[in-house]
Coordinates of C-alpha atoms and ligand atoms in Angstrom, one line a residue:
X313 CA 4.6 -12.5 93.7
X314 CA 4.6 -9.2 92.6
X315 CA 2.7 -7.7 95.6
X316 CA 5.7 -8.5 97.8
X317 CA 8.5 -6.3 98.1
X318 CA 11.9 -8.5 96.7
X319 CA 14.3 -9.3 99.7
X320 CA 17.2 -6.7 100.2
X321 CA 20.7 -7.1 98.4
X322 CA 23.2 -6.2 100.3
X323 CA 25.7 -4.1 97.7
X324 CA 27.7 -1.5 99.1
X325 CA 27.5 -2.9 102.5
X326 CA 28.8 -6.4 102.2
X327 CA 30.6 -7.0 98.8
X328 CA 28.9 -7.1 95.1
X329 CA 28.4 -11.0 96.1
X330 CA 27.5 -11.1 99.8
X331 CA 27.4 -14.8 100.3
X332 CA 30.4 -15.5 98.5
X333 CA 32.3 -12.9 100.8
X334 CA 31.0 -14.0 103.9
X335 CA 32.0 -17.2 103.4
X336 CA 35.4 -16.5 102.3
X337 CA 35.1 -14.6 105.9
X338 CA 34.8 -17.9 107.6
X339 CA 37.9 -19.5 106.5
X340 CA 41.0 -19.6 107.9
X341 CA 42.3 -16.6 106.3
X342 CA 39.3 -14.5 106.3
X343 CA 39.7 -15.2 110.1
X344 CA 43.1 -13.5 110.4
X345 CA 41.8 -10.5 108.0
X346 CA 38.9 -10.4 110.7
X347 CA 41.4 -10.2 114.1
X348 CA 43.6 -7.8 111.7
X349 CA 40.5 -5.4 110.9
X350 CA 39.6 -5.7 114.9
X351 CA 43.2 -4.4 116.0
X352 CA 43.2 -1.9 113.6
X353 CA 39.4 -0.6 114.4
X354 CA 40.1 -0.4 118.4
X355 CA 43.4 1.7 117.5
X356 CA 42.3 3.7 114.9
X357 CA 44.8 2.6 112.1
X358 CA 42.5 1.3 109.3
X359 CA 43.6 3.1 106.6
X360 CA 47.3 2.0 107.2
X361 CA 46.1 -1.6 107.9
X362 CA 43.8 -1.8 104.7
X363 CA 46.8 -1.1 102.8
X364 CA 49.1 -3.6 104.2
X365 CA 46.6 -6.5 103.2
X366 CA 45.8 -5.2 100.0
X367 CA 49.2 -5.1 99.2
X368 CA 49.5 -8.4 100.7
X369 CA 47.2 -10.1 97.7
X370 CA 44.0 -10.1 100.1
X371 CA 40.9 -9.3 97.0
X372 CA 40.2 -5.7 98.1
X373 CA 36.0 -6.5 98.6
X374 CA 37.1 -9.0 101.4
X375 CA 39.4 -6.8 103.3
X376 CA 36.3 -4.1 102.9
X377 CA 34.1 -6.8 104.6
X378 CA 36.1 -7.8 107.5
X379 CA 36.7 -4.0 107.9
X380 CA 33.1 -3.5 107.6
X381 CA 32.5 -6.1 110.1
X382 CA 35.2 -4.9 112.4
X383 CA 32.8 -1.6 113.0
X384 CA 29.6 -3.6 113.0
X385 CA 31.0 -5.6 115.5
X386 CA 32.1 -2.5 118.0
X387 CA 28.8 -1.4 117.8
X388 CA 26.9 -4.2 118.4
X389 CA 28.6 -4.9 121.7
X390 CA 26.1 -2.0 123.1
X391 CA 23.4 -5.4 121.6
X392 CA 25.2 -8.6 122.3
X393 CA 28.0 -9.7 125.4
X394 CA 29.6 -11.9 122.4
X395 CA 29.6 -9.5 119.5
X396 CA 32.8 -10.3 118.5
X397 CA 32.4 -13.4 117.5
X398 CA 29.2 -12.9 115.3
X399 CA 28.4 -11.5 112.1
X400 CA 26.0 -8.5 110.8
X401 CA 24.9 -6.3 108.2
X402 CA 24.1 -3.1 109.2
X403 CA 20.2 -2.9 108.7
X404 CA 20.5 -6.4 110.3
X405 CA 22.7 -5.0 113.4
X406 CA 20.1 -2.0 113.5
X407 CA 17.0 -4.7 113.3
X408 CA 17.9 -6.6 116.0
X409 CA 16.9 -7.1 119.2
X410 CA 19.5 -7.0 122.4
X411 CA 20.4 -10.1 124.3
X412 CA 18.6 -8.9 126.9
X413 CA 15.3 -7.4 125.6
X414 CA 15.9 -11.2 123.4
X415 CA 15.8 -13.5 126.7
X416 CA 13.2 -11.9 128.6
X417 CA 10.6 -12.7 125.9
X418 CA 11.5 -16.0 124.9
X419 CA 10.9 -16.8 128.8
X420 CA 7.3 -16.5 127.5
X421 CA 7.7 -19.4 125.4
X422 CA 8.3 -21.8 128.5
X423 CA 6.9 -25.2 128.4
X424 CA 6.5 -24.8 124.6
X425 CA 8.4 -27.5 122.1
X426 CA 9.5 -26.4 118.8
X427 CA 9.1 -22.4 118.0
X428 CA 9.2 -20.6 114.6
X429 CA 10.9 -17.2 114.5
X430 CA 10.0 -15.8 111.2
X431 CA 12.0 -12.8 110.0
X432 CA 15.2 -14.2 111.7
X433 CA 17.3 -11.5 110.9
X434 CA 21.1 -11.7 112.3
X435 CA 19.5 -14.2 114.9
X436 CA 19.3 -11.2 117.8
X437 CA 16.5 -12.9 118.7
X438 CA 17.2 -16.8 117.4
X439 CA 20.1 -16.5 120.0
X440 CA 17.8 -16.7 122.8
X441 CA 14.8 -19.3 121.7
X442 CA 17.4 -21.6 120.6
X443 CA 18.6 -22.0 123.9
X444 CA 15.6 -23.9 125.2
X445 CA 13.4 -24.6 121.9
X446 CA 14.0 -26.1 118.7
X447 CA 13.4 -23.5 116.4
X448 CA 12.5 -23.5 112.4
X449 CA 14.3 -20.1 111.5
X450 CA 13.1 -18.2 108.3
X451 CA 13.9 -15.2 106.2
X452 CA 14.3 -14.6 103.0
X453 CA 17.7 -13.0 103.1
X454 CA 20.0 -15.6 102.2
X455 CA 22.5 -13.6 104.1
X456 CA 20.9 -12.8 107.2
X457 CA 19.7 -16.2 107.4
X458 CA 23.4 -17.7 107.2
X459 CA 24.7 -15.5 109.9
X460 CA 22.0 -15.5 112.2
X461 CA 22.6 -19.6 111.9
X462 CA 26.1 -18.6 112.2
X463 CA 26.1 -16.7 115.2
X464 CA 23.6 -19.4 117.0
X465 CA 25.9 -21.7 116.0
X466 CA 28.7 -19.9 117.5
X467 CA 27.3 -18.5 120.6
X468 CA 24.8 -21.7 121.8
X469 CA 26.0 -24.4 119.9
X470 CA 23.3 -24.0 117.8
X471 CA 20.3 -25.0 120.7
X472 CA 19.6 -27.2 123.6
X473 CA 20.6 -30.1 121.2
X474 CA 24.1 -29.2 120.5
X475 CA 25.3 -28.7 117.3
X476 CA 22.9 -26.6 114.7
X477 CA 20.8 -29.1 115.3
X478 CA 18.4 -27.3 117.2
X479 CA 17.8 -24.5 114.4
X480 CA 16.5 -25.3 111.3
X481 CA 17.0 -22.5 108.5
X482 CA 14.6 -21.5 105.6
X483 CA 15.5 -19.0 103.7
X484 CA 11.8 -18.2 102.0
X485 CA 9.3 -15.7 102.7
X486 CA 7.3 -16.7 105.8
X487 CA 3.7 -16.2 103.5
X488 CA 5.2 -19.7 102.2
X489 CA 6.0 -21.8 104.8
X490 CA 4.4 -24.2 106.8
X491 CA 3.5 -23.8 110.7
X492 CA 3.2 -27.7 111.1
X493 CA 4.7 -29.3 113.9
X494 CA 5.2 -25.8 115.7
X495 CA 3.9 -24.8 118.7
X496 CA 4.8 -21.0 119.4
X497 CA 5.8 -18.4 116.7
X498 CA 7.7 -15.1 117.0
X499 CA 8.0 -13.1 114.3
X500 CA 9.8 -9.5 113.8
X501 CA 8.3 -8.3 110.6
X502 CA 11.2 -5.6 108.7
X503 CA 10.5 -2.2 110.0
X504 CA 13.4 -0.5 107.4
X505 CA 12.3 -0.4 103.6
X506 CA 15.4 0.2 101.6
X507 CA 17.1 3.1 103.6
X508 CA 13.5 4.0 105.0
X509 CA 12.1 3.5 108.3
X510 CA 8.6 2.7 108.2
X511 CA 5.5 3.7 110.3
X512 CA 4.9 2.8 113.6
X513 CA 2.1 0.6 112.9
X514 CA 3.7 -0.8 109.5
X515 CA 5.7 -3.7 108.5
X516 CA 7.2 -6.4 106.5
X517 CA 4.8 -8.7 106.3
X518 CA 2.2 -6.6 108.0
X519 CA 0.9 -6.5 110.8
X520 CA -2.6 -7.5 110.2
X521 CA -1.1 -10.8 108.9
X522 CA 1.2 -11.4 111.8
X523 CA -2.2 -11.7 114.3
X524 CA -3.3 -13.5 111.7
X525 CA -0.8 -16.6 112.6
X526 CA -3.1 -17.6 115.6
X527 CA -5.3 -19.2 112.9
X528 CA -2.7 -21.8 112.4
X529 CA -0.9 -21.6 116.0
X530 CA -1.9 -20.1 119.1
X531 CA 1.0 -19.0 120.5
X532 CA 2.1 -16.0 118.9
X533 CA 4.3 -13.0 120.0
X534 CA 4.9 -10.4 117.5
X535 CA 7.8 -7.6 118.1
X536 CA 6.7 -4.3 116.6
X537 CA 8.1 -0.3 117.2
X538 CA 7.7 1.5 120.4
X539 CA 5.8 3.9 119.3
X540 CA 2.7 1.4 117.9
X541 CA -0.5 2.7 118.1
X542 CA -2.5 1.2 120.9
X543 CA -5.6 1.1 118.9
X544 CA -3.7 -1.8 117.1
X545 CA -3.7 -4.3 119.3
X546 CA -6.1 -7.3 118.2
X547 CA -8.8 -7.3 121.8
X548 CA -7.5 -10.5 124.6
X549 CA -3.9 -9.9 123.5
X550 CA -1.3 -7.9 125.6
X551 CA 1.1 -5.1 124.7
X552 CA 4.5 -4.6 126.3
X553 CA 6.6 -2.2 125.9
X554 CA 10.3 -2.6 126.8
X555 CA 12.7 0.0 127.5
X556 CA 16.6 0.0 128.1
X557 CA 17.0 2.0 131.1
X558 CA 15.1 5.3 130.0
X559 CA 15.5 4.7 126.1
X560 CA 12.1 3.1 125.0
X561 CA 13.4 0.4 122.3
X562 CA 10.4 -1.8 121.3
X563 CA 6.6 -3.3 121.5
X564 CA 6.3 -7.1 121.7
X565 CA 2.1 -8.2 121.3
X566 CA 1.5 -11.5 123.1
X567 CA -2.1 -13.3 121.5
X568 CA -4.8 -14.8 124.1
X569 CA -2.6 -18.0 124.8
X570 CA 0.5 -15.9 125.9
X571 CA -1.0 -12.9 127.4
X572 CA -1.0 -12.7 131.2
X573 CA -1.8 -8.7 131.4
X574 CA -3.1 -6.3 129.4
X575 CA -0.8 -3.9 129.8
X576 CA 3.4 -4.2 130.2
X577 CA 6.4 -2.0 130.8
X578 CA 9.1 -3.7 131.2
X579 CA 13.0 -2.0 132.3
X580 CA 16.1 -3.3 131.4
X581 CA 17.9 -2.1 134.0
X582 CA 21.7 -0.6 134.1
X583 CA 24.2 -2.3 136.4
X584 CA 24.2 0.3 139.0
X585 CA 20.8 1.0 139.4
X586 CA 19.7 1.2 143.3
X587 CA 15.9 1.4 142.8
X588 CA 15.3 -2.4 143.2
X589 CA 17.0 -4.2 146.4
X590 CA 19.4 -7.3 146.1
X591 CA 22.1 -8.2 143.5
X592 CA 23.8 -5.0 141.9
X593 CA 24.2 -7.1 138.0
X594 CA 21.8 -6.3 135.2
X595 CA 18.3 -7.0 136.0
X596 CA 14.5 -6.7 134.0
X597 CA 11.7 -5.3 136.2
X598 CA 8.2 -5.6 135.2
X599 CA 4.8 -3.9 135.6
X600 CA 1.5 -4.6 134.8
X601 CA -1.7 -3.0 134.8
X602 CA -5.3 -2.1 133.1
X603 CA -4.8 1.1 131.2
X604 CA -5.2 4.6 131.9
X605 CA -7.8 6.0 130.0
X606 CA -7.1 7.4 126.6
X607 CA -7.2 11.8 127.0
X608 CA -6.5 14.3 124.2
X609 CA -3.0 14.8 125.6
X610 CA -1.6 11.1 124.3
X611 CA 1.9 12.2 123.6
X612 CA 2.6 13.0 127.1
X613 CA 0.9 9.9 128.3
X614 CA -2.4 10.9 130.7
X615 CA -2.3 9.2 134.5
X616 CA -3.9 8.0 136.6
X617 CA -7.7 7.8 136.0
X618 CA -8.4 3.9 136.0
X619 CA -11.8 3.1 135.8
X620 CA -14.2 5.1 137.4
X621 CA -16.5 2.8 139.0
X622 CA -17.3 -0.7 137.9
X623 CA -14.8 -2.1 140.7
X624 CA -11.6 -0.8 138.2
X625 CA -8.7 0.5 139.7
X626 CA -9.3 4.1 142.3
X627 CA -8.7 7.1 140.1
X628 CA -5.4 9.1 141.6
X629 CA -6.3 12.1 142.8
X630 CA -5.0 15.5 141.5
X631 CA -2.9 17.9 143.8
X632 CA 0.0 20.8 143.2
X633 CA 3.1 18.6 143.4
X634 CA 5.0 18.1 146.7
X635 CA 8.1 17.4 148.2
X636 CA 8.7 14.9 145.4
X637 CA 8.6 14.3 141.4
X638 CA 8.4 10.8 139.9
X639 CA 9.1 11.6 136.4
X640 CA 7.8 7.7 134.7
X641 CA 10.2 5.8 132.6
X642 CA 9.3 6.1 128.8
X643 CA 8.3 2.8 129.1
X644 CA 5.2 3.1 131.4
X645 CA 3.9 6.4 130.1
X646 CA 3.6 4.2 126.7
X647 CA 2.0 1.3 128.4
X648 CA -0.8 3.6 129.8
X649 CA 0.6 2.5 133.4
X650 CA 1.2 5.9 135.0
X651 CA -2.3 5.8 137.0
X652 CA -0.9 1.4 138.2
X653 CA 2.6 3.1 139.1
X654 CA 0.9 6.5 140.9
X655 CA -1.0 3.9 143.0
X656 CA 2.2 1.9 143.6
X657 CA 4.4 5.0 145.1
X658 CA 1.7 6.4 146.7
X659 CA 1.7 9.4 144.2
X660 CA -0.8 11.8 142.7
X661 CA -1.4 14.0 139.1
X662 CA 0.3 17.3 139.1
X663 CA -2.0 18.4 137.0
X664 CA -5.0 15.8 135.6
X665 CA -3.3 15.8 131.4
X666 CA 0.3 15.3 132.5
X667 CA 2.1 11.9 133.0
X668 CA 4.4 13.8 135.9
X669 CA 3.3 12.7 139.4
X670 CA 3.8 14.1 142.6
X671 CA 4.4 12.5 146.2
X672 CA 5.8 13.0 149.9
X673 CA 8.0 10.3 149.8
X674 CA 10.8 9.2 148.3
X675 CA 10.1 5.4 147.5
X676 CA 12.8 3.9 145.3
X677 CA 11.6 2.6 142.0
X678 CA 12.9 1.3 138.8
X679 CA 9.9 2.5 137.0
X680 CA 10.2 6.3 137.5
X681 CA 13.2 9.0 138.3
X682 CA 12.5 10.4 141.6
X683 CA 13.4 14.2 141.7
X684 CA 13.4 16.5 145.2
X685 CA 11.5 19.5 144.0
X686 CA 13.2 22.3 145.7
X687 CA 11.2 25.3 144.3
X688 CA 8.4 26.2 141.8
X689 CA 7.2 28.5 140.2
X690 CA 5.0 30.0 137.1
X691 CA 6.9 29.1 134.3
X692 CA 8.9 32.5 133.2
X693 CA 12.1 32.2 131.6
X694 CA 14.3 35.0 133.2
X695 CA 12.5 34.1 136.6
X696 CA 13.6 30.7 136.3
X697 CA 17.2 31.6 134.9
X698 CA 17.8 34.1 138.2
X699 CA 16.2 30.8 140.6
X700 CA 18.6 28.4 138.6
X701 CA 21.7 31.0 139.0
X702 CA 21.1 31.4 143.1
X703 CA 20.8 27.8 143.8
X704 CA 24.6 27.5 143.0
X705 CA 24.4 24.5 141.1
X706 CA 27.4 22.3 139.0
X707 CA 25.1 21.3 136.2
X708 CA 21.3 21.9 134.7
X709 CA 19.0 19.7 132.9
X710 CA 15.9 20.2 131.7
X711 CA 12.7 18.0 131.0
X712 CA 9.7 18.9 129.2
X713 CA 6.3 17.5 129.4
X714 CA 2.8 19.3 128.2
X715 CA 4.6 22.7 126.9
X716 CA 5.6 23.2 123.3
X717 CA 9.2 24.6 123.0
X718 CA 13.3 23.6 121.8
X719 CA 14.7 21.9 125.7
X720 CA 18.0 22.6 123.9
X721 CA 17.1 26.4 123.3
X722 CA 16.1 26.6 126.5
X723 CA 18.3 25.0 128.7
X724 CA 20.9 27.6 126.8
X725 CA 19.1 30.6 128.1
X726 CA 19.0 28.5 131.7
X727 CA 22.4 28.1 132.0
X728 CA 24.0 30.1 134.3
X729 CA 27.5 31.9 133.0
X730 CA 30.5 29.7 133.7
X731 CA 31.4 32.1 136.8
X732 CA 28.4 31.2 138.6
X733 CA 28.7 27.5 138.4
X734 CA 30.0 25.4 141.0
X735 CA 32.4 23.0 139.7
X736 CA 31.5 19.3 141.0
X737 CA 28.4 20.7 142.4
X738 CA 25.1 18.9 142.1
X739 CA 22.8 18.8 138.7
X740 CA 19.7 20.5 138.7
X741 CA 16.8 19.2 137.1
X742 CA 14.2 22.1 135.6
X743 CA 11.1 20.4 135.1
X744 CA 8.8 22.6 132.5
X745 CA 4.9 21.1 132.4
X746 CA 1.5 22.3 133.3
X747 CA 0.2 22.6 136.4
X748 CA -3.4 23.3 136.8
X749 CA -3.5 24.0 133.4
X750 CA -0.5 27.0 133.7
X751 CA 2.7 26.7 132.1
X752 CA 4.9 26.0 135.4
X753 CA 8.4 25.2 136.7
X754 CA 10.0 22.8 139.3
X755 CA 13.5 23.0 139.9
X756 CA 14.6 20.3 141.1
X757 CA 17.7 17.5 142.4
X758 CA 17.9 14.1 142.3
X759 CA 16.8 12.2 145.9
X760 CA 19.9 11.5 147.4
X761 CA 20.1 8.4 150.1
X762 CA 20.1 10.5 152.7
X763 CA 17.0 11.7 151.7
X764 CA 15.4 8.2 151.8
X765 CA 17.4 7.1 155.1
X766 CA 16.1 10.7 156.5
X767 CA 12.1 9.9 155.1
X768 CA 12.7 6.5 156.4
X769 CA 13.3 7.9 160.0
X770 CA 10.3 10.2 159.7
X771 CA 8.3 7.5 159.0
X772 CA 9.5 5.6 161.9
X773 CA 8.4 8.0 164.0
X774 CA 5.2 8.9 162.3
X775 CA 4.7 5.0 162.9
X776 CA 5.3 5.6 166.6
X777 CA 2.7 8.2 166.3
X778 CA 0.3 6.1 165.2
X779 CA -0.6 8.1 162.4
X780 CA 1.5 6.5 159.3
X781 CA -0.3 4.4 156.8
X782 CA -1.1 0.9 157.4
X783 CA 1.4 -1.3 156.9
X784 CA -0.1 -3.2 154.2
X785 CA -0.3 -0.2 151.8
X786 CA 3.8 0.5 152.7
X787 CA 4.5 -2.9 152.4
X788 CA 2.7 -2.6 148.8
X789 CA 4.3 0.0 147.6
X790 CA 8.1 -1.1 148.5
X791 CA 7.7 -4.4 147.7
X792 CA 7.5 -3.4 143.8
X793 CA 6.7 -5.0 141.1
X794 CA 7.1 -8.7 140.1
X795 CA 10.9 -9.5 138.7
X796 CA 11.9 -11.6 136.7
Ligands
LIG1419 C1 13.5 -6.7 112.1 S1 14.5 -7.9 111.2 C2 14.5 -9.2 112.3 C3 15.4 -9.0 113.5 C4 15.6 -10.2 114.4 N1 14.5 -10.5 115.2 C5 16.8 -10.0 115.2 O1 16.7 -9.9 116.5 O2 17.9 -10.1 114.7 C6 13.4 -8.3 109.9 C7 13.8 -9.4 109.0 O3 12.7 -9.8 108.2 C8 13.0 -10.2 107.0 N2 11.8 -10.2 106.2 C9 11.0 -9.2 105.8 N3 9.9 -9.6 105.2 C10 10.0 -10.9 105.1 C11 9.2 -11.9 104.5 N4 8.1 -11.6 103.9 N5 9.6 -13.2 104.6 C12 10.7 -13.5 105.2 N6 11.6 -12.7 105.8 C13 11.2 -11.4 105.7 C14 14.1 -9.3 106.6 O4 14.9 -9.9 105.6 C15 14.8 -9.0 107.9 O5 16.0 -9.9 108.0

């Protein structure tokens, strides 16, 4: 129809006939161009190795492909544990959604049959429904459809069912195809146009006719950019927003019959993060929570407020900031959860516009860096640089939250001279925001374990004093958020 935009070729990127070359890619020989272009990627010889197999009779396009694929590949190992042995184009690789981010939210799909994942893609996603659902897989790539069936083929034998039994592809576009017979959908509308990236709240097919699925099935879950407008989301369903460590990466809305919060921020946590007790491998930590209230100061995310009244969550109260700095992962200043996480820690608002919070105690969490504010001060740049240059530090750093102005630029004219640094010595963390509405400064370091073990004694003996808070309110706030 002439509405739709047509589906993507892949020239310049694949081969002039894409399908053709992948599947000369999966024969016996394009296997052997494939570990050839591998070697020669990880040692840097692939201009002397693309000559070799030219001149050995391999059709120039196909030794381009496995080379292309040979890069592709590197990079998505950052994506996918197996990236080796599946297959991408690049706005596919770019597209698609980690392993990780992928099999947290098909757990929301639990004790549903057969699932529908509309705008497959390379199968980031396909990877991880397949494991426990039959799944009717549709784009309208040719390509991307063959290697997302490919690499679920190749990495899950295809679904529960063994084989590629458990996927069924369809290469059409998903305005076409019938939802009979399925009971949840996830769809990943295109976010690229051509070489363009499109607006936060746009997409291919749009959004407006992704909610629109629940007409036909109720289960829906729709994967959209992290930076989404809230004001998007259809009322009843949930918005979560996902972040890799401290790099936000994507929304996901859940309809009515999926939701089980309004509000998400979900962590994909690195291998050696300490914030959450137990097993040191890769973990996902969730929180959820009613919204902060929407200010005029959106960008930086505005804390704390809850509900006033109405038996909504207790406003945080706002106070100068204190011993400590909980600066919120990216993730939860999105999600509107900076008041849910304030109550959590204990915290308060620096300042009542600004997503910073301050607190007396060091509580580990995976939702927010804890900083040890060592000084303030009114935010002058030469003041600053002579307090940064006495504290004798190794390295600086500098965050930025409610004040305009270039961190890089900055942190230059920070930077102590080489002679005045301390080689190995610890990082210092200049914190530039508002504070009661001033420009201000808070150099800071991060909380050490010491730190805690020593706030853990004081509170010991505080206890013994009778004046520490009630246990159920310490309990609260250590015991975290719900994993998963
Ligand atoms: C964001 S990618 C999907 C990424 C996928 N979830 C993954 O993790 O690999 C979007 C895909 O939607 C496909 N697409 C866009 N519009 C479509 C339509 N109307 N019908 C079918 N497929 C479509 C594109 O070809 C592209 O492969």
């Amino acid at each position: 129809m002439s509405d739709r935009p047509a589906a993507p070729d892949h020239d310049g990127e694949q081969a002039a006939r894409p399908l053709a070359t992948f599947d000369a890619l999966l024969t016996p020989t394009g296997a052997d161009l494939l570990a050839a272009a591998a070697a020669a990627h990880a040692d840097g010889t692939e201009l002397r190795a693309g000559s070799r197999l030219r001149a050995a009779g391999h059709p120039p396009d196909l030794v381009a492909a496995a080379f292309a694929q040979a890069e592709l590949r590197a990079r998505a190992a950052a994506k996918f544990s197996q990236a080796e042995r599946m297959f991408f184009t690049r706005a596919g690789l770019e597209q698609a959604s980690s392993e990780r981010a992928a099999a947290h939210r098909a757990a929301r799909f639990a004790g549903l049959g057969r699932l529908a994942d509309l705008c497959t893609g390379i199968g980031g996603d396909l990877l991880a429904l397949a494991a426990e659902h039959p799944v009717l897989a549709v784009d309208r790539d040719p390509l991307h459809l063959r290697m997302a069936v490919h690499n679920a083929h190749a990495l899950r034998g295809g679904g529960r069912e063994g084989g590629s039994g458990g996927v069924e592809a369809l290469a059409a576009d998903v305005r076409d195809v019938s939802l009979t017979g399925v009971d949840g959908v996830f769809v990943d509308p295109a976010r690229r146009g051509g070489e363009r990236r499109m607006s936060a709240g746009a997409g291919e097919p749009p959004l407006a006719w992704c909610f629109g699925l629940t007409e036909w099935v109720e289960a829906v879950a729709v994967k959209a950019a992290p930076g989404l407008p809230v004001e998007l989301v259809p009322p009843g369903w949930e918005i979560e927003f996902v972040a890799d460590r401290r790099g936000l990466k994507e929304s996901v809305l859940f309809s009515p019959a999926l939701a089980t919060a309004s509000r998400r921020a979900t962590v994909l946590l690195g291998p050696g993060d300490r914030s959450v007790p137990g097993t040191t491998g890769p973990r996902v930590v969730t929180l959820t929570g009613e919204p902060d209230p929407v200010g005029d100061d959106r960008d930086h995310g505005r804390p704390g407020g809850g509900h006033s009244g109405g038996g909504g969550p207790v406003p945080l109260p706002v106070r100068p900031p204190g011993e400590y700095l909980f600066d919120p992962n990216p993730a939860v200043t999105r999600a509107g959860l900076v008041g849910t996480l304030g109550r959590l820690v204990g915290g308060w608002q620096i300042d009542p516009r600004i997503a910073f919070l301050g607190a007396d105690r060091p509580l580990a969490t995976p939702f927010a860096r804890t900083l040890r504010v060592e000084a303030e001060m009114a935010f002058d740049v030469r003041r600053v640089a002579a307090a940064v240059r006495e504290a004798g530090i190794g390295a600086l750093d500098v965050r930025r939250r409610g004040l305009a102005g270039d961190v890089d630029a900055i942190r230059r004219r920070l930077m102590p001279a080489r002679r005045h640094l301390v080689p190995g010595g610890r990082t210092m963390t200049v914190v530039m925001t508002r504070v009661r509405d001033e420009p201000w400064a808070l150099l800071c370091t991060d909380v050490t374990q010491a730190d805690r073990a020593d706030q853990a004694d004081r509170a010991d003996a505080a206890d013994r004093a009778g004046w520490a808070d009630p246990p159920d309110r310490a309990a609260g706030a250590r015991g975290g958020p719900a994993r998963d």
